[in-house]
mmCIF file of C-alpha atoms in Angstrom:
data_model
loop_
_atom_site.group_PDB
_atom_site.id
_atom_site.type_symbol
_atom_site.label_atom_id
_atom_site.label_comp_id
_atom_site.label_asym_id
_atom_site.label_seq_id
_atom_site.Cartn_x
_atom_site.Cartn_y
_atom_site.Cartn_z
ATOM 1 C CA MET W 1 0.000 0.000 0.000
ATOM 2 C CA GLY W 2 2.750 2.401 0.946
ATOM 3 C CA LYS W 3 4.623 1.765 -2.295
ATOM 4 C CA TYR W 4 1.762 2.099 -4.761
ATOM 5 C CA GLU W 5 -1.345 3.780 -3.350
ATOM 6 C CA THR W 6 -0.259 7.368 -3.983
ATOM 7 C CA THR W 7 0.485 6.698 -7.652
ATOM 8 C CA ALA W 8 -2.456 4.439 -8.534
ATOM 9 C CA THR W 9 -5.052 6.081 -10.756
ATOM 10 C CA TYR W 10 -7.889 3.844 -9.588
ATOM 11 C CA ASN W 11 -7.299 2.646 -6.049
ATOM 12 C CA ILE W 12 -9.736 -0.173 -5.320
ATOM 13 C CA ALA W 13 -7.459 -1.559 -2.624
ATOM 14 C CA GLU W 14 -8.235 1.135 -0.036
ATOM 15 C CA THR W 15 -10.017 -0.186 3.048
ATOM 16 C CA CYS W 16 -11.665 3.039 4.235
ATOM 17 C CA CYS W 17 -15.089 4.242 3.223
ATOM 18 C CA ALA W 18 -14.807 7.103 0.742
ATOM 19 C CA PRO W 19 -13.504 10.092 2.727
ATOM 20 C CA ILE W 20 -15.766 12.920 3.766
ATOM 21 C CA SER W 21 -15.098 16.645 4.182
ATOM 22 C CA ILE W 22 -15.753 18.833 7.194
ATOM 23 C CA ASN W 23 -18.457 20.619 5.214
ATOM 24 C CA ASN W 24 -20.073 17.248 4.460
ATOM 25 C CA LEU W 25 -20.041 16.446 8.171
ATOM 26 C CA ARG W 26 -21.743 19.712 8.975
ATOM 27 C CA GLU W 27 -24.425 18.966 6.395
ATOM 28 C CA LEU W 28 -24.991 15.465 7.794
ATOM 29 C CA SER W 29 -25.368 16.644 11.368
ATOM 30 C CA ASP W 30 -28.861 17.326 12.705
ATOM 31 C CA ASP W 31 -27.298 19.826 15.103
ATOM 32 C CA LYS W 32 -27.561 23.050 13.136
ATOM 33 C CA ASP W 33 -26.819 25.210 16.161
ATOM 34 C CA THR W 34 -23.222 24.031 16.566
ATOM 35 C CA ASP W 35 -20.755 25.374 14.009
ATOM 36 C CA LEU W 36 -17.782 23.011 13.743
ATOM 37 C CA TRP W 37 -15.681 25.672 12.032
ATOM 38 C CA ASP W 38 -16.247 28.036 14.954
ATOM 39 C CA GLN W 39 -15.193 25.303 17.388
ATOM 40 C CA LEU W 40 -11.977 24.689 15.473
ATOM 41 C CA GLN W 41 -11.102 28.365 15.098
ATOM 42 C CA SER W 42 -11.627 29.106 18.778
ATOM 43 C CA SER W 43 -9.737 26.077 20.076
ATOM 44 C CA THR W 44 -6.537 26.648 22.028
ATOM 45 C CA ILE W 45 -3.982 24.222 20.599
ATOM 46 C CA GLY W 46 -2.672 22.592 23.764
ATOM 47 C CA TYR W 47 -2.555 18.959 24.805
ATOM 48 C CA GLY W 48 -6.213 18.948 25.737
ATOM 49 C CA THR W 49 -7.469 16.123 27.932
ATOM 50 C CA VAL W 50 -4.720 13.523 27.699
ATOM 51 C CA PRO W 51 -6.892 10.336 27.622
ATOM 52 C CA GLY W 52 -9.113 12.010 25.000
ATOM 53 C CA SER W 53 -11.811 14.628 25.444
ATOM 54 C CA ASP W 54 -14.760 13.860 27.683
ATOM 55 C CA ARG W 55 -17.061 14.472 24.729
ATOM 56 C CA LEU W 56 -15.328 11.997 22.420
ATOM 57 C CA ARG W 57 -14.995 9.287 25.060
ATOM 58 C CA GLY W 58 -18.577 9.901 26.114
ATOM 59 C CA ASN W 59 -19.870 9.550 22.548
ATOM 60 C CA LEU W 60 -18.008 6.260 22.169
ATOM 61 C CA ALA W 61 -19.234 4.993 25.542
ATOM 62 C CA THR W 62 -22.787 5.776 24.421
ATOM 63 C CA LEU W 63 -22.346 3.792 21.213
ATOM 64 C CA TYR W 64 -21.037 0.742 23.074
ATOM 65 C CA SER W 65 -23.635 1.042 25.858
ATOM 66 C CA ALA W 66 -26.535 0.980 23.386
ATOM 67 C CA GLU W 67 -26.283 -2.809 23.017
ATOM 68 C CA ALA W 68 -24.815 -3.761 26.410
ATOM 69 C CA PRO W 69 -26.682 -4.730 29.598
ATOM 70 C CA ASN W 70 -24.649 -2.214 31.614
ATOM 71 C CA PRO W 71 -23.438 1.232 30.499
ATOM 72 C CA LEU W 72 -19.739 1.627 29.712
ATOM 73 C CA PRO W 73 -18.164 4.550 31.633
ATOM 74 C CA LYS W 74 -16.298 7.036 29.458
ATOM 75 C CA GLU W 75 -13.290 6.483 31.726
ATOM 76 C CA ASN W 76 -13.064 2.984 30.237
ATOM 77 C CA VAL W 77 -12.225 4.435 26.820
ATOM 78 C CA LEU W 78 -8.724 5.601 25.826
ATOM 79 C CA ILE W 79 -8.243 7.640 22.645
ATOM 80 C CA THR W 80 -5.207 6.712 20.524
ATOM 81 C CA GLY W 81 -3.531 7.623 17.254
ATOM 82 C CA GLY W 82 -5.646 5.297 15.113
ATOM 83 C CA ALA W 83 -6.549 1.670 15.742
ATOM 84 C CA ILE W 84 -3.043 0.662 14.694
ATOM 85 C CA LEU W 85 -1.641 2.391 17.794
ATOM 86 C CA ALA W 86 -4.486 1.042 19.914
ATOM 87 C CA ASN W 87 -3.562 -2.517 18.948
ATOM 88 C CA PHE W 88 0.145 -1.902 19.383
ATOM 89 C CA LEU W 89 -0.255 -0.344 22.821
ATOM 90 C CA LEU W 90 -2.389 -3.230 24.019
ATOM 91 C CA LEU W 91 0.021 -5.859 22.800
ATOM 92 C CA TYR W 92 3.083 -3.949 24.040
ATOM 93 C CA THR W 93 1.462 -3.545 27.458
ATOM 94 C CA LEU W 94 0.023 -7.025 27.964
ATOM 95 C CA ILE W 95 2.147 -9.488 25.952
ATOM 96 C CA GLY W 96 5.742 -10.612 26.469
ATOM 97 C CA PRO W 97 8.172 -13.547 26.318
ATOM 98 C CA GLY W 98 6.691 -16.836 27.474
ATOM 99 C CA ASP W 99 3.134 -15.872 26.540
ATOM 100 C CA HIS W 100 1.030 -17.743 24.027
ATOM 101 C CA VAL W 101 -1.383 -15.849 21.771
ATOM 102 C CA ILE W 102 -4.080 -17.256 19.503
ATOM 103 C CA CYS W 103 -5.038 -15.089 16.516
ATOM 104 C CA HIS W 104 -7.915 -15.188 14.035
ATOM 105 C CA TYR W 105 -6.556 -15.841 10.516
ATOM 106 C CA PRO W 106 -6.405 -14.458 7.879
ATOM 107 C CA THR W 107 -6.368 -10.968 9.301
ATOM 108 C CA TYR W 108 -4.436 -7.733 9.494
ATOM 109 C CA GLN W 109 -0.806 -8.793 9.902
ATOM 110 C CA GLN W 110 -0.184 -6.529 12.902
ATOM 111 C CA LEU W 111 -2.414 -8.689 15.075
ATOM 112 C CA TYR W 112 -0.175 -11.763 14.845
ATOM 113 C CA SER W 113 3.222 -10.290 13.937
ATOM 114 C CA VAL W 114 3.515 -7.798 16.797
ATOM 115 C CA PRO W 115 3.046 -10.504 19.491
ATOM 116 C CA VAL W 116 5.842 -12.481 17.844
ATOM 117 C CA SER W 117 8.094 -9.404 17.896
ATOM 118 C CA LEU W 118 7.390 -9.089 21.635
ATOM 119 C CA GLY W 119 8.623 -12.630 22.296
ATOM 120 C CA ALA W 120 5.295 -14.460 22.384
ATOM 121 C CA GLU W 121 4.433 -17.617 20.508
ATOM 122 C CA VAL W 122 1.435 -17.266 18.196
ATOM 123 C CA SER W 123 -0.969 -19.952 16.976
ATOM 124 C CA LEU W 124 -3.255 -19.125 14.076
ATOM 125 C CA TRP W 125 -6.975 -19.867 14.407
ATOM 126 C CA HIS W 126 -7.857 -20.508 10.774
ATOM 127 C CA SER W 127 -11.233 -19.441 9.460
ATOM 128 C CA LYS W 128 -12.630 -21.761 6.794
ATOM 129 C CA GLU W 129 -13.426 -20.509 3.329
ATOM 130 C CA ASP W 130 -15.699 -23.443 2.528
ATOM 131 C CA ASP W 131 -17.796 -22.403 5.545
ATOM 132 C CA GLY W 132 -18.038 -18.738 4.630
ATOM 133 C CA TRP W 133 -14.749 -17.906 6.380
ATOM 134 C CA GLN W 134 -16.223 -18.960 9.730
ATOM 135 C CA LEU W 135 -14.269 -19.963 12.828
ATOM 136 C CA ASP W 136 -14.624 -23.367 14.470
ATOM 137 C CA ILE W 137 -14.748 -23.322 18.271
ATOM 138 C CA GLU W 138 -13.474 -26.899 18.423
ATOM 139 C CA ASP W 139 -10.351 -25.769 16.578
ATOM 140 C CA LEU W 140 -9.870 -23.072 19.205
ATOM 141 C CA LYS W 141 -10.123 -25.548 22.062
ATOM 142 C CA ARG W 142 -7.285 -27.578 20.543
ATOM 143 C CA LEU W 143 -5.063 -24.495 20.313
ATOM 144 C CA ILE W 144 -5.350 -23.399 23.947
ATOM 145 C CA ARG W 145 -2.352 -24.049 26.193
ATOM 146 C CA PRO W 146 -1.684 -23.473 29.894
ATOM 147 C CA ASN W 147 0.210 -20.267 29.019
ATOM 148 C CA THR W 148 -2.358 -18.877 26.573
ATOM 149 C CA LYS W 149 -2.549 -15.197 27.502
ATOM 150 C CA MET W 150 -4.740 -13.717 24.794
ATOM 151 C CA ILE W 151 -7.129 -14.638 21.985
ATOM 152 C CA ILE W 152 -7.422 -12.067 19.169
ATOM 153 C CA ILE W 153 -10.250 -11.780 16.669
ATOM 154 C CA ASN W 154 -11.042 -9.287 13.924
ATOM 155 C CA ASN W 155 -14.792 -8.692 13.570
ATOM 156 C CA PRO W 156 -15.793 -7.779 10.867
ATOM 157 C CA GLN W 157 -12.807 -9.430 9.292
ATOM 158 C CA ASN W 158 -10.150 -7.982 7.026
ATOM 159 C CA PRO W 159 -9.663 -9.132 4.239
ATOM 160 C CA THR W 160 -12.672 -11.441 3.762
ATOM 161 C CA GLY W 161 -15.551 -9.251 4.939
ATOM 162 C CA ALA W 162 -16.831 -12.153 7.060
ATOM 163 C CA ILE W 163 -18.381 -11.736 10.490
ATOM 164 C CA VAL W 164 -18.029 -13.773 13.655
ATOM 165 C CA PRO W 165 -21.657 -14.439 14.666
ATOM 166 C CA ARG W 166 -23.151 -13.975 18.121
ATOM 167 C CA GLU W 167 -23.170 -17.716 18.882
ATOM 168 C CA THR W 168 -19.440 -18.058 18.202
ATOM 169 C CA LEU W 169 -18.696 -14.946 20.235
ATOM 170 C CA GLN W 170 -20.638 -16.333 23.202
ATOM 171 C CA SER W 171 -18.734 -19.621 23.016
ATOM 172 C CA LEU W 172 -15.470 -17.688 22.792
ATOM 173 C CA VAL W 173 -16.338 -15.695 25.907
ATOM 174 C CA ASP W 174 -17.310 -18.848 27.805
ATOM 175 C CA ILE W 175 -13.985 -20.500 26.967
ATOM 176 C CA ALA W 176 -11.940 -17.413 27.835
ATOM 177 C CA ARG W 177 -13.724 -16.887 31.144
ATOM 178 C CA LYS W 178 -13.100 -20.489 32.175
ATOM 179 C CA SER W 179 -9.340 -20.071 31.709
ATOM 180 C CA ALA W 180 -9.025 -16.331 32.527
ATOM 181 C CA ILE W 181 -7.759 -15.554 29.023
ATOM 182 C CA THR W 182 -7.841 -11.958 27.799
ATOM 183 C CA LEU W 183 -9.907 -11.334 24.664
ATOM 184 C CA LEU W 184 -9.019 -8.670 22.100
ATOM 185 C CA SER W 185 -11.502 -7.888 19.348
ATOM 186 C CA ASP W 186 -10.285 -5.553 16.620
ATOM 187 C CA GLU W 187 -13.612 -4.014 15.569
ATOM 188 C CA VAL W 188 -12.236 -1.334 13.279
ATOM 189 C CA TYR W 189 -14.800 -2.171 10.535
ATOM 190 C CA ARG W 190 -17.690 -2.095 12.945
ATOM 191 C CA PRO W 191 -20.583 -1.169 12.644
ATOM 192 C CA LEU W 192 -20.638 -1.402 8.838
ATOM 193 C CA PHE W 193 -22.838 -4.478 8.335
ATOM 194 C CA GLN W 194 -24.311 -4.847 4.863
ATOM 195 C CA ASP W 195 -26.267 -7.855 6.146
ATOM 196 C CA THR W 196 -27.835 -6.184 9.198
ATOM 197 C CA SER W 197 -29.982 -9.212 10.050
ATOM 198 C CA ALA W 198 -26.837 -11.118 11.043
ATOM 199 C CA ALA W 199 -24.950 -8.255 12.696
ATOM 200 C CA PRO W 200 -23.373 -9.437 15.969
ATOM 201 C CA PRO W 201 -22.960 -7.111 18.946
ATOM 202 C CA SER W 202 -19.612 -5.788 20.047
ATOM 203 C CA LEU W 203 -17.659 -8.267 22.128
ATOM 204 C CA LEU W 204 -17.895 -5.770 24.997
ATOM 205 C CA SER W 205 -21.616 -6.470 25.319
ATOM 206 C CA PHE W 206 -21.058 -10.035 26.597
ATOM 207 C CA GLY W 207 -20.004 -8.824 30.035
ATOM 208 C CA TYR W 208 -16.631 -10.589 30.347
ATOM 209 C CA GLU W 209 -14.335 -8.202 32.222
ATOM 210 C CA GLN W 210 -11.131 -9.264 30.463
ATOM 211 C CA THR W 211 -12.503 -8.145 27.100
ATOM 212 C CA ILE W 212 -10.868 -5.369 25.096
ATOM 213 C CA VAL W 213 -12.044 -3.865 21.819
ATOM 214 C CA THR W 214 -10.312 -1.459 19.483
ATOM 215 C CA GLY W 215 -11.730 0.749 16.775
ATOM 216 C CA SER W 216 -11.187 3.950 14.816
ATOM 217 C CA VAL W 217 -12.903 6.591 12.717
ATOM 218 C CA SER W 218 -10.890 5.494 9.657
ATOM 219 C CA LYS W 219 -12.896 2.662 8.135
ATOM 220 C CA ALA W 220 -16.637 2.817 8.786
ATOM 221 C CA PHE W 221 -16.640 6.550 9.554
ATOM 222 C CA SER W 222 -14.675 7.880 6.518
ATOM 223 C CA LEU W 223 -12.240 9.970 8.595
ATOM 224 C CA ALA W 224 -8.894 8.198 8.191
ATOM 225 C CA GLY W 225 -6.957 11.460 8.051
ATOM 226 C CA LEU W 226 -7.877 12.305 11.632
ATOM 227 C CA ARG W 227 -5.821 9.372 12.984
ATOM 228 C CA ILE W 228 -8.266 8.814 15.827
ATOM 229 C CA GLY W 229 -8.668 5.354 17.321
ATOM 230 C CA TRP W 230 -9.525 3.952 20.728
ATOM 231 C CA ILE W 231 -9.261 1.166 23.251
ATOM 232 C CA ALA W 232 -12.338 0.237 25.289
ATOM 233 C CA SER W 233 -12.516 -2.347 28.060
ATOM 234 C CA LEU W 234 -14.703 -3.323 30.983
ATOM 235 C CA ASP W 235 -11.486 -3.564 33.021
ATOM 236 C CA LYS W 236 -10.350 -0.057 33.913
ATOM 237 C CA SER W 237 -6.919 -1.343 34.977
ATOM 238 C CA ILE W 238 -6.214 -2.339 31.365
ATOM 239 C CA ILE W 239 -7.051 1.173 30.205
ATOM 240 C CA ASP W 240 -4.794 2.657 32.872
ATOM 241 C CA ALA W 241 -1.906 0.366 31.935
ATOM 242 C CA CYS W 242 -2.223 1.248 28.244
ATOM 243 C CA ALA W 243 -2.376 4.948 29.104
ATOM 244 C CA ALA W 244 0.898 4.570 30.992
ATOM 245 C CA SER W 245 2.502 2.885 27.975
ATOM 246 C CA ARG W 246 1.235 5.630 25.709
ATOM 247 C CA ASP W 247 3.171 8.202 27.753
ATOM 248 C CA TYR W 248 6.259 6.830 25.980
ATOM 249 C CA THR W 249 4.794 7.170 22.485
ATOM 250 C CA THR W 250 2.315 9.922 21.584
ATOM 251 C CA ILE W 251 1.058 11.136 24.997
ATOM 252 C CA THR W 252 -2.228 12.245 23.438
ATOM 253 C CA VAL W 253 -3.948 12.831 20.087
ATOM 254 C CA GLY W 254 -4.283 16.128 18.246
ATOM 255 C CA LEU W 255 -6.851 18.460 19.754
ATOM 256 C CA ILE W 256 -8.270 19.420 16.353
ATOM 257 C CA ASP W 257 -8.581 15.748 15.381
ATOM 258 C CA ASP W 258 -10.370 15.034 18.660
ATOM 259 C CA THR W 259 -12.774 17.944 18.089
ATOM 260 C CA ILE W 260 -13.759 16.784 14.596
ATOM 261 C CA ALA W 261 -14.135 13.153 15.698
ATOM 262 C CA SER W 262 -16.279 14.259 18.641
ATOM 263 C CA PHE W 263 -18.582 16.115 16.257
ATOM 264 C CA ALA W 264 -18.778 13.151 13.840
ATOM 265 C CA LEU W 265 -19.547 10.574 16.550
ATOM 266 C CA ALA W 266 -22.130 12.690 18.338
ATOM 267 C CA PRO W 267 -25.705 11.302 18.217
ATOM 268 C CA GLU W 268 -26.749 14.182 15.953
ATOM 269 C CA CYS W 269 -24.272 13.125 13.245
ATOM 270 C CA VAL W 270 -23.030 9.560 13.615
ATOM 271 C CA HIS W 271 -26.198 7.779 12.490
ATOM 272 C CA ASN W 272 -26.481 9.908 9.361
ATOM 273 C CA LEU W 273 -22.804 9.327 8.613
ATOM 274 C CA LEU W 274 -23.217 5.571 8.942
ATOM 275 C CA LYS W 275 -26.356 5.666 6.802
ATOM 276 C CA ARG W 276 -24.349 7.398 4.091
ATOM 277 C CA ASN W 277 -21.553 4.834 4.247
ATOM 278 C CA LEU W 278 -23.824 1.813 4.494
ATOM 279 C CA GLY W 279 -25.679 2.971 1.401
ATOM 280 C CA LEU W 280 -22.387 3.393 -0.438
ATOM 281 C CA ALA W 281 -21.213 -0.052 0.698
ATOM 282 C CA ARG W 282 -24.398 -1.763 -0.453
ATOM 283 C CA THR W 283 -24.430 0.000 -3.809
ATOM 284 C CA ASN W 284 -20.789 -0.817 -4.508
ATOM 285 C CA LEU W 285 -21.041 -4.400 -3.281
ATOM 286 C CA GLU W 286 -23.802 -5.000 -5.805
ATOM 287 C CA ILE W 287 -21.565 -3.618 -8.555
ATOM 288 C CA LEU W 288 -18.684 -5.859 -7.471
ATOM 289 C CA GLU W 289 -20.975 -8.889 -7.235
ATOM 290 C CA LYS W 290 -22.099 -8.378 -10.845
ATOM 291 C CA PHE W 291 -18.463 -8.176 -11.906
ATOM 292 C CA ILE W 292 -17.616 -11.436 -10.126
ATOM 293 C CA HIS W 293 -20.588 -13.247 -11.673
ATOM 294 C CA SER W 294 -19.675 -12.112 -15.182
ATOM 295 C CA HIS W 295 -16.039 -13.195 -14.769
ATOM 296 C CA ARG W 296 -16.501 -16.593 -13.100
ATOM 297 C CA TRP W 297 -14.097 -18.058 -15.619
ATOM 298 C CA ALA W 298 -11.304 -16.087 -13.928
ATOM 299 C CA CYS W 299 -12.362 -15.319 -10.354
ATOM 300 C CA ASP W 300 -14.575 -16.317 -7.449
ATOM 301 C CA TRP W 301 -15.271 -15.269 -3.860
ATOM 302 C CA VAL W 302 -17.229 -15.675 -0.676
ATOM 303 C CA LYS W 303 -19.438 -12.593 -0.738
ATOM 304 C CA PRO W 304 -18.613 -10.190 2.110
ATOM 305 C CA ARG W 305 -21.251 -9.549 4.762
ATOM 306 C CA ALA W 306 -19.678 -6.540 6.455
ATOM 307 C CA GLY W 307 -16.833 -4.065 6.353
ATOM 308 C CA THR W 308 -15.227 -2.645 3.234
ATOM 309 C CA THR W 309 -13.116 -5.473 1.784
ATOM 310 C CA ALA W 310 -13.559 -8.549 -0.384
ATOM 311 C CA PHE W 311 -11.134 -11.444 -0.828
ATOM 312 C CA VAL W 312 -11.289 -12.535 -4.473
ATOM 313 C CA ARG W 313 -9.519 -15.605 -5.845
ATOM 314 C CA PHE W 314 -8.141 -15.636 -9.398
ATOM 315 C CA LYS W 315 -7.403 -18.902 -11.220
ATOM 316 C CA LYS W 316 -6.331 -20.214 -14.604
ATOM 317 C CA LYS W 317 -7.440 -23.707 -15.569
ATOM 318 C CA GLY W 318 -8.201 -24.455 -11.945
ATOM 319 C CA GLU W 319 -4.818 -23.283 -10.635
ATOM 320 C CA PRO W 320 -4.231 -20.099 -8.604
ATOM 321 C CA VAL W 321 -2.379 -17.351 -10.411
ATOM 322 C CA ASP W 322 0.635 -15.526 -9.017
ATOM 323 C CA ASP W 323 -1.276 -12.787 -7.223
ATOM 324 C CA SER W 324 1.729 -10.475 -6.845
ATOM 325 C CA VAL W 325 2.419 -10.558 -10.584
ATOM 326 C CA LEU W 326 -1.273 -10.049 -11.276
ATOM 327 C CA CYS W 327 -1.424 -6.946 -9.080
ATOM 328 C CA GLU W 328 1.806 -5.468 -10.438
ATOM 329 C CA ARG W 329 0.886 -5.933 -14.097
ATOM 330 C CA LEU W 330 -2.648 -4.713 -13.555
ATOM 331 C CA LEU W 331 -1.318 -1.506 -11.980
ATOM 332 C CA GLU W 332 1.329 -0.994 -14.658
ATOM 333 C CA ARG W 333 -1.083 -1.429 -17.561
ATOM 334 C CA THR W 334 -4.295 0.071 -16.249
ATOM 335 C CA GLY W 335 -3.524 2.197 -13.191
ATOM 336 C CA VAL W 336 -5.811 -0.045 -11.105
ATOM 337 C CA MET W 337 -4.575 -1.086 -7.678
ATOM 338 C CA VAL W 338 -5.596 -4.172 -5.708
ATOM 339 C CA VAL W 339 -3.604 -5.990 -3.011
ATOM 340 C CA PRO W 340 -1.979 -9.456 -3.439
ATOM 341 C CA GLY W 341 -3.406 -11.870 -0.884
ATOM 342 C CA SER W 342 -0.544 -14.320 -0.405
ATOM 343 C CA PHE W 343 1.983 -11.491 -0.096
ATOM 344 C CA CYS W 344 -0.017 -9.414 2.403
ATOM 345 C CA PHE W 345 -2.097 -11.952 4.319
ATOM 346 C CA GLY W 346 -0.579 -15.403 3.985
ATOM 347 C CA ARG W 347 1.979 -17.491 5.760
ATOM 348 C CA ASP W 348 3.656 -20.117 3.591
ATOM 349 C CA GLN W 349 1.679 -18.776 0.598
ATOM 350 C CA ASP W 350 -1.659 -19.742 2.154
ATOM 351 C CA PHE W 351 -3.664 -17.461 -0.107
ATOM 352 C CA ARG W 352 -2.104 -17.920 -3.511
ATOM 353 C CA GLY W 353 -4.223 -16.336 -6.224
ATOM 354 C CA TYR W 354 -6.204 -14.096 -3.857
ATOM 355 C CA VAL W 355 -6.434 -10.333 -4.059
ATOM 356 C CA ARG W 356 -8.076 -7.989 -1.588
ATOM 357 C CA MET W 357 -10.361 -5.341 -3.004
ATOM 358 C CA GLY W 358 -11.596 -2.348 -1.060
ATOM 359 C CA TYR W 359 -14.969 -1.618 -2.617
ATOM 360 C CA VAL W 360 -16.379 1.244 -0.505
ATOM 361 C CA CYS W 361 -14.519 3.924 -2.422
ATOM 362 C CA GLN W 362 -16.362 6.445 -4.576
ATOM 363 C CA THR W 363 -18.716 4.479 -6.827
ATOM 364 C CA LYS W 364 -17.273 5.971 -10.013
ATOM 365 C CA THR W 365 -13.756 4.900 -8.992
ATOM 366 C CA LEU W 366 -14.952 1.336 -8.448
ATOM 367 C CA GLU W 367 -16.864 1.243 -11.742
ATOM 368 C CA ILE W 368 -13.909 2.468 -13.804
ATOM 369 C CA GLY W 369 -11.472 0.267 -11.873
ATOM 370 C CA LEU W 370 -13.553 -2.853 -12.521
ATOM 371 C CA GLU W 371 -14.015 -1.907 -16.163
ATOM 372 C CA ARG W 372 -10.256 -1.674 -16.601
ATOM 373 C CA LEU W 373 -9.744 -4.905 -14.667
ATOM 374 C CA SER W 374 -12.195 -6.569 -17.048
ATOM 375 C CA GLN W 375 -10.220 -5.283 -20.032
ATOM 376 C CA PHE W 376 -7.024 -6.647 -18.486
ATOM 377 C CA LEU W 377 -8.605 -10.061 -17.906
ATOM 378 C CA ASN W 378 -9.590 -10.191 -21.573
ATOM 379 C CA ASP W 379 -6.245 -8.924 -22.846
ATOM 380 C CA GLY W 380 -3.268 -9.545 -20.588
ATOM 381 C CA TYR W 381 -4.459 -12.125 -18.100
ATOM 382 C CA GLU W 382 -3.070 -14.955 -20.208
ATOM 383 C CA GLU W 383 0.441 -13.603 -19.490
ATOM 384 C CA VAL W 384 0.018 -13.855 -15.700
ATOM 385 C CA PRO W 385 1.777 -17.031 -14.526
ATOM 386 C CA VAL W 386 0.239 -19.699 -12.354
ATOM 387 C CA SER W 387 1.501 -19.620 -8.773
ATOM 388 C CA LYS W 388 3.893 -22.373 -7.768
ATOM 389 C CA LYS W 389 3.905 -23.234 -4.082
ATOM 390 C CA VAL W 390 7.448 -23.373 -2.765
ATOM 391 C CA PRO W 391 8.738 -24.100 0.735
ATOM 392 C CA VAL W 392 9.219 -20.991 2.854
ATOM 393 C CA GLU W 393 11.959 -20.738 5.462
ATOM 394 C CA TYR W 394 11.417 -18.585 8.535
#
């Protein structure tokens, strides 16, 4: 992403909902008495409230409390520099040598690579494509060890767009509680559920104290440039420990960023913002689904149910193609960017032939990107080699 996204003409790899302007936010808000521009211009640019403003933490606590049996205090929310820092701080604070971590897979590489860098041993809890990328609780039971410190899930999941349903979450909580294992749920794509009938609650709502969730305004809320994320937990001591660790990194987030995020996540704005993004996601997913159906000879998928990403498999004569070559040649010839699955999400080339698409960009960008991808598949795809699985040394 870092190498190519700024030069791609049609970026359909991006995982954020199409970005929104401050003026758009003002138009979406039902609060016409509060002028966001006035707030920004009158702000004194100091550190602000170090854990995050009371307003921002309160808005987040309200969102989590809406589906929980007990309200979440705002003091149990810590604002961070994006979800990437939220995850890092948690792992840096809680995980070390001798610990065992179990991680949902495939997922964002940070969630399993950072624990390894901290000296922990990581076991991957594989979701199953032939079961809609679902997780099997029996598989989890076999992975647990006496020194298992944490179980990490990503819900909704990157890159597949799958969800972990309520029943699986309840079983996960029951298992963790029995062995006093900490649960971390990266919920950065929440609450963007295209299939709302199957939308599970946040893991926080199950009442297990050793539960932690992370999120940000980047994905579902279209505000990636703010770099605002958070950690929320029922256990205040976890929040306090992470806050202490953060003193050695960023101390706090930008006051202007906090102010804009507070406005966006306020009750007067957040539901309209999500309505906008959910409509965009549903419209674009239908466009992508039509593309997949009309190119079954080259690609296939498990249709996403949530989030902003789809994991699409490309084959030739039944064999997976070299996804890195596919992505590089597609970008070179058409300006269209997608992400190679085995390079970015796989260990030992687990996902040969897969590419991740981010489909909740501007609709026109997706339409042109898919049109150019179609042209490439009809004139250029034959030159993409089949992937050959080779042993990988670590």
